[in-house]
Amino acid sequence: MELVKKYGPSSRDGKVATYIPELAKVSPDGIGICVRRQDSLYCAGDANVKFTMQSVSKPIVLILALMDWGMDKIFEKVGKEPTGDPFNSMIRLETYEKHKPFNPMINAGAISIAALIKGDSPAHKIERLLAFMRKIAHNPSIEIDRRVYQSEKETGHRNRSIAHFLRAMENLDQDPNDVLEVYFSQCSVSLTCSDLANMAMVLALDGKSYETGEQLFPREYAKIAKAYMVTCGMYDGSGEFAIQVGIPAKSGVGGGIMGVAPGRMGIGVYGPALDSKGNSVVGIKMLKDLSDTYDLNIF
Ligand code: DON
């Protein structure tokens, strides 16, 4: 609760995302946090407020694609390096080896990965994805926010151009519109800080459920997701975040950040006012404070 009081006013330093019209409607003052440990969940502030996952979905979808195909196929489609460019940048697609996106945390890479989710139709792929997210979040009621989905579908011209470019470069082997249906849906998954904290805890335990001990996905895929989160999870703010906070994390323009303290805790924070890189202003402040207080920095 202290953190929420302390950093609430900082939301004024950021702005809510407006490029997806439906996201522009939320109050910029929202602030919430949940911390999941093996046997406890601590929440404060707007912990029950639902928001859309946006890019926080990227490491989770990556894990499902790894389970569907294995590593070789994934690394054929996306690279392993950070870009230093904004999340929706296309500039390097023209110049990098085989027109392969640099990593699966930027939009181009995430669209390549969305294409790899197995299923008979976009709807089937989305259903599989939702089922996987529900399992990791230990919450069977997670759903897609249809309004945000529709809003992004209508206005996502930049993502459309990325998908069509990837198709032209033979990185995608299917209809870009079908792939975008999956991508826009994963971004529109609606959840709370506690869902993010629960997912983060499973990553903190290398794929194991904190409730049952069951291995929900292979340990080596948890390691890959966390490595990408450290190097690319906060986009062109990843280096600064690694120095300031020092944990694997993934942000989204809905205002959520999922932070992982390996072996120790899963953290979900929410604050829709974003900095210039698309990361939650109060979210980063709360994560830094927690990292300092509990010595979470992994470096
Ligand atoms: O593709 C987009 O533009 C959004 N659906 C997701 C981007 C995002 O969350 C970037 N994160 N900071």
Coordinates of C-alpha atoms and ligand atoms in Angstrom, one line a residue:
M1 CA 0.0 0.0 0.0
E2 CA 2.9 2.3 0.8
L3 CA 4.2 2.0 -2.7
V4 CA 0.8 2.9 -4.2
K5 CA 0.7 6.0 -2.0
K6 CA 4.2 7.0 -2.7
Y7 CA 4.2 6.6 -6.4
G8 CA 0.5 7.4 -7.3
P9 CA 1.3 11.1 -8.1
S10 CA 4.1 10.1 -10.5
S11 CA 1.4 8.9 -13.0
R12 CA 1.3 12.6 -14.0
D13 CA 4.7 12.2 -15.6
G14 CA 3.3 9.8 -18.2
K15 CA 0.5 9.6 -20.8
V16 CA -1.9 6.8 -21.6
A17 CA -1.5 5.2 -25.0
T18 CA -3.8 6.9 -27.6
Y19 CA -2.8 5.2 -30.8
I20 CA -5.3 2.4 -30.0
P21 CA -8.4 4.6 -29.5
E22 CA -10.0 2.2 -26.9
L23 CA -6.9 2.5 -24.7
A24 CA -7.2 6.3 -24.6
K25 CA -10.4 6.0 -22.5
V26 CA -8.8 4.7 -19.3
S27 CA -8.0 6.9 -16.3
P28 CA -4.3 7.9 -16.3
D29 CA -4.2 7.8 -12.5
G30 CA -4.6 4.0 -12.1
I31 CA -2.0 2.3 -10.0
G32 CA -1.9 -1.3 -8.7
I33 CA 0.5 -4.0 -7.6
C34 CA 0.4 -7.7 -6.7
V35 CA 3.3 -9.8 -5.5
R36 CA 3.0 -13.6 -5.6
R37 CA 5.2 -15.7 -3.4
Q38 CA 4.9 -19.5 -3.3
D39 CA 2.2 -19.5 -0.6
S40 CA 0.9 -15.9 -0.6
L41 CA -0.5 -13.1 -2.7
Y42 CA -0.1 -9.5 -1.6
C43 CA -2.1 -6.8 -3.6
A44 CA -2.6 -3.1 -3.2
G45 CA -4.3 -0.2 -5.1
D46 CA -6.1 -1.0 -8.4
A47 CA -5.3 -4.7 -8.1
N48 CA -8.8 -5.7 -9.4
V49 CA -8.8 -3.3 -12.3
K50 CA -8.7 -5.2 -15.6
F51 CA -6.5 -4.0 -18.4
T52 CA -5.3 -5.6 -21.6
M53 CA -2.1 -7.5 -21.7
Q54 CA -0.7 -6.0 -24.9
S55 CA 3.0 -6.8 -25.3
V56 CA 3.1 -8.6 -21.9
S57 CA 1.6 -11.5 -24.0
K58 CA 4.8 -11.8 -26.1
P59 CA 6.9 -14.0 -23.8
I60 CA 3.9 -16.2 -23.0
V61 CA 3.0 -16.7 -26.7
L62 CA 6.7 -17.4 -27.4
I63 CA 6.6 -20.2 -24.8
L64 CA 3.6 -21.8 -26.5
A65 CA 5.2 -21.5 -29.9
L66 CA 8.3 -23.2 -28.5
M67 CA 6.1 -26.0 -27.1
D68 CA 4.4 -26.3 -30.5
W69 CA 7.6 -26.4 -32.6
G70 CA 10.8 -26.6 -30.6
M71 CA 13.8 -24.2 -30.6
D72 CA 15.2 -24.7 -34.1
K73 CA 12.0 -23.5 -35.9
I74 CA 11.6 -20.5 -33.6
F75 CA 15.2 -19.3 -34.1
E76 CA 14.8 -19.7 -37.8
K77 CA 12.0 -17.1 -37.7
V78 CA 13.3 -14.6 -35.1
G79 CA 16.7 -13.5 -33.9
K80 CA 18.2 -13.3 -30.4
E81 CA 19.3 -9.7 -30.2
P82 CA 17.9 -6.4 -28.9
T83 CA 17.3 -3.6 -31.4
G84 CA 17.5 -0.3 -29.4
D85 CA 14.6 0.8 -31.6
P86 CA 11.0 1.5 -30.6
F87 CA 8.7 -1.6 -30.3
N88 CA 6.8 -1.0 -33.6
S89 CA 9.8 0.0 -35.7
M90 CA 10.2 -1.6 -39.1
I91 CA 13.5 -0.1 -40.0
R92 CA 15.7 -3.1 -39.5
L93 CA 13.4 -5.6 -41.3
E94 CA 14.9 -4.4 -44.6
T95 CA 18.5 -4.7 -43.5
Y96 CA 18.9 -7.6 -41.2
E97 CA 19.9 -11.1 -42.3
K98 CA 17.1 -12.9 -44.2
H99 CA 14.6 -10.2 -43.2
K100 CA 14.2 -11.9 -39.9
P101 CA 12.9 -9.8 -36.9
F102 CA 15.6 -9.2 -34.3
N103 CA 13.7 -10.7 -31.5
P104 CA 10.2 -11.9 -30.5
M105 CA 9.6 -9.0 -28.1
I106 CA 9.3 -6.3 -30.8
N107 CA 6.0 -6.3 -32.8
A108 CA 7.6 -7.7 -36.0
G109 CA 9.1 -10.7 -34.0
A110 CA 5.8 -11.2 -32.1
I111 CA 3.8 -11.3 -35.3
S112 CA 6.2 -14.0 -36.7
I113 CA 5.7 -16.0 -33.5
A114 CA 1.9 -15.6 -33.5
A115 CA 2.0 -17.3 -36.9
L116 CA 3.5 -20.4 -35.3
I117 CA 0.8 -21.1 -32.8
K118 CA -0.8 -24.4 -34.0
G119 CA -4.5 -24.7 -34.7
D120 CA -6.9 -25.4 -37.6
S121 CA -8.1 -21.8 -37.8
P122 CA -7.3 -18.4 -36.2
A123 CA -10.2 -19.0 -33.7
H124 CA -8.7 -22.4 -32.7
K125 CA -5.3 -20.9 -32.3
I126 CA -6.7 -18.1 -30.1
E127 CA -8.6 -20.6 -28.0
R128 CA -5.4 -22.6 -27.4
L129 CA -3.6 -19.5 -26.5
L130 CA -6.3 -18.4 -24.0
A131 CA -6.3 -21.9 -22.5
F132 CA -2.5 -21.7 -22.0
M133 CA -2.7 -18.2 -20.4
R134 CA -5.5 -19.3 -18.1
K135 CA -3.4 -22.3 -16.9
I136 CA -0.3 -20.2 -16.2
A137 CA -2.3 -17.5 -14.5
H138 CA -4.2 -20.1 -12.5
N139 CA -7.3 -18.3 -13.5
P140 CA -9.9 -20.0 -15.8
S141 CA -11.9 -16.9 -16.3
I142 CA -9.4 -14.8 -18.3
E143 CA -11.1 -13.5 -21.5
I144 CA -10.4 -11.2 -24.5
D145 CA -11.6 -7.6 -24.3
R146 CA -13.6 -7.4 -27.5
R147 CA -13.7 -3.6 -27.7
V148 CA -9.9 -3.3 -27.5
Y149 CA -9.5 -6.1 -30.0
Q150 CA -11.9 -4.3 -32.4
S151 CA -10.2 -1.0 -31.8
E152 CA -6.8 -2.3 -32.6
K153 CA -8.0 -4.3 -35.6
E154 CA -9.5 -1.1 -37.1
T155 CA -6.5 1.1 -36.4
G156 CA -3.5 -1.3 -36.5
H157 CA -2.1 -0.2 -39.8
R158 CA 1.5 -0.3 -38.8
N159 CA 1.1 -3.9 -37.6
R160 CA -0.6 -4.7 -40.9
S161 CA 2.2 -3.3 -42.8
I162 CA 4.7 -5.3 -40.7
A163 CA 2.7 -8.5 -41.3
H164 CA 2.5 -7.9 -45.1
F165 CA 6.2 -7.1 -45.3
L166 CA 7.0 -10.3 -43.4
R167 CA 4.8 -12.2 -45.9
A168 CA 6.6 -10.6 -48.8
M169 CA 9.9 -11.6 -47.4
E170 CA 8.7 -15.2 -46.9
N171 CA 9.1 -15.0 -43.1
L172 CA 5.3 -15.7 -42.9
D173 CA 3.8 -18.6 -44.9
Q174 CA 0.1 -17.8 -44.3
D175 CA -2.4 -15.0 -44.8
P176 CA -1.2 -11.9 -42.9
N177 CA -4.8 -11.2 -41.9
D178 CA -5.1 -14.5 -40.2
V179 CA -1.9 -14.0 -38.3
L180 CA -3.0 -10.5 -37.2
E181 CA -6.2 -11.9 -35.9
V182 CA -4.1 -14.0 -33.5
Y183 CA -1.7 -11.1 -32.7
F184 CA -4.5 -8.6 -32.0
S185 CA -6.3 -11.1 -29.8
Q186 CA -3.2 -11.9 -27.7
C187 CA -2.7 -8.2 -27.1
S188 CA -6.4 -7.8 -26.1
V189 CA -6.4 -10.5 -23.4
S190 CA -7.9 -8.8 -20.4
L191 CA -6.5 -9.4 -16.9
T192 CA -5.4 -7.9 -13.6
C193 CA -2.2 -7.4 -11.7
S194 CA -2.7 -10.6 -9.8
D195 CA -2.9 -12.6 -13.1
L196 CA 0.4 -11.1 -14.1
A197 CA 1.9 -11.8 -10.7
N198 CA 0.8 -15.5 -11.0
M199 CA 2.2 -15.9 -14.5
A200 CA 5.5 -14.2 -13.3
M201 CA 5.7 -16.7 -10.4
V202 CA 5.5 -19.6 -12.8
L203 CA 8.3 -18.1 -14.8
A204 CA 10.2 -17.5 -11.5
L205 CA 9.9 -21.2 -10.8
D206 CA 11.1 -22.2 -14.3
G207 CA 7.7 -23.3 -15.5
K208 CA 6.3 -25.0 -12.4
S209 CA 2.9 -24.2 -10.9
Y210 CA 3.3 -22.6 -7.4
E211 CA 0.1 -24.3 -6.5
T212 CA 0.6 -27.9 -7.5
G213 CA 4.3 -28.2 -8.4
E214 CA 3.3 -29.4 -11.9
Q215 CA 5.7 -28.5 -14.7
L216 CA 3.4 -26.4 -16.9
F217 CA 6.1 -25.8 -19.6
P218 CA 9.7 -26.9 -20.0
R219 CA 12.3 -25.3 -17.9
E220 CA 14.5 -24.4 -20.9
Y221 CA 11.7 -22.4 -22.5
A222 CA 11.2 -20.5 -19.2
K223 CA 14.9 -19.6 -19.4
I224 CA 14.6 -18.5 -23.1
A225 CA 11.6 -16.2 -22.2
K226 CA 13.4 -14.7 -19.2
A227 CA 16.6 -14.1 -21.3
Y228 CA 14.5 -12.2 -23.9
M229 CA 12.7 -10.3 -21.1
V230 CA 16.1 -9.1 -19.6
T231 CA 17.5 -8.1 -23.0
C232 CA 14.4 -6.8 -24.8
G233 CA 11.4 -6.8 -22.5
M234 CA 11.3 -3.1 -21.9
Y235 CA 12.1 -2.3 -25.5
D236 CA 14.6 0.5 -26.0
G237 CA 14.4 1.1 -22.2
S238 CA 15.7 -2.4 -21.5
G239 CA 19.3 -1.4 -20.6
E240 CA 18.2 1.4 -18.3
F241 CA 15.7 -1.0 -16.6
A242 CA 18.4 -3.7 -16.2
I243 CA 20.6 -1.2 -14.4
Q244 CA 17.9 0.4 -12.3
V245 CA 15.8 -2.7 -11.4
G246 CA 17.8 -5.8 -12.6
I247 CA 15.0 -8.4 -13.1
P248 CA 13.5 -10.0 -16.2
A249 CA 10.3 -8.0 -17.0
K250 CA 7.9 -7.4 -19.9
S251 CA 5.8 -4.3 -20.4
G252 CA 2.7 -3.5 -22.4
V253 CA 1.0 -0.3 -23.6
G254 CA -2.1 -1.3 -21.5
G255 CA 0.0 -0.2 -18.5
G256 CA 1.0 -3.6 -17.2
I257 CA 4.4 -4.9 -16.4
M258 CA 5.2 -8.5 -15.4
G259 CA 8.4 -8.8 -13.3
V260 CA 10.1 -12.0 -12.4
A261 CA 12.4 -12.4 -9.3
P262 CA 13.8 -15.9 -10.1
G263 CA 13.0 -18.5 -7.5
R264 CA 11.5 -15.9 -5.2
M265 CA 8.5 -13.9 -6.5
G266 CA 6.3 -12.9 -9.4
I267 CA 5.2 -9.3 -9.6
G268 CA 2.4 -7.7 -11.6
V269 CA 2.2 -3.9 -11.7
Y270 CA -0.3 -1.6 -13.4
G271 CA -0.3 2.1 -14.3
P272 CA -1.6 3.1 -17.7
A273 CA 0.4 6.4 -17.9
L274 CA 3.4 5.5 -20.0
D275 CA 6.8 7.0 -20.6
S276 CA 8.1 7.9 -24.1
K277 CA 9.2 4.2 -24.6
G278 CA 5.7 2.8 -23.9
N279 CA 6.5 1.5 -20.4
S280 CA 4.4 2.3 -17.3
V281 CA 5.9 5.2 -15.3
V282 CA 4.5 4.1 -11.9
G283 CA 5.1 0.5 -12.7
I284 CA 8.8 1.0 -13.2
K285 CA 9.0 3.1 -10.0
M286 CA 7.3 0.4 -7.9
L287 CA 9.5 -2.4 -9.4
K288 CA 12.6 -0.4 -8.6
D289 CA 11.5 0.2 -5.1
L290 CA 10.7 -3.5 -4.6
S291 CA 14.0 -4.5 -6.1
D292 CA 15.9 -2.2 -3.8
T293 CA 14.0 -3.2 -0.7
Y294 CA 14.1 -7.0 -1.2
D295 CA 17.5 -7.1 -3.1
L296 CA 15.9 -8.6 -6.2
N297 CA 18.6 -7.5 -8.7
I298 CA 19.9 -10.6 -10.4
F299 CA 23.1 -9.1 -11.6
Ligands
DON1 O1 1.0 -4.0 -31.4 C1 0.8 -3.0 -30.7 O2 1.0 -1.9 -31.0 C2 0.1 -3.2 -29.3 N1 -1.0 -4.1 -29.4 C3 1.1 -3.8 -28.3 C4 2.3 -2.9 -28.2 C5 2.9 -2.8 -26.8 O3 2.3 -3.2 -25.8 C6 4.1 -2.2 -26.7 N2 4.5 -2.2 -25.3 N3 5.0 -1.4 -24.6

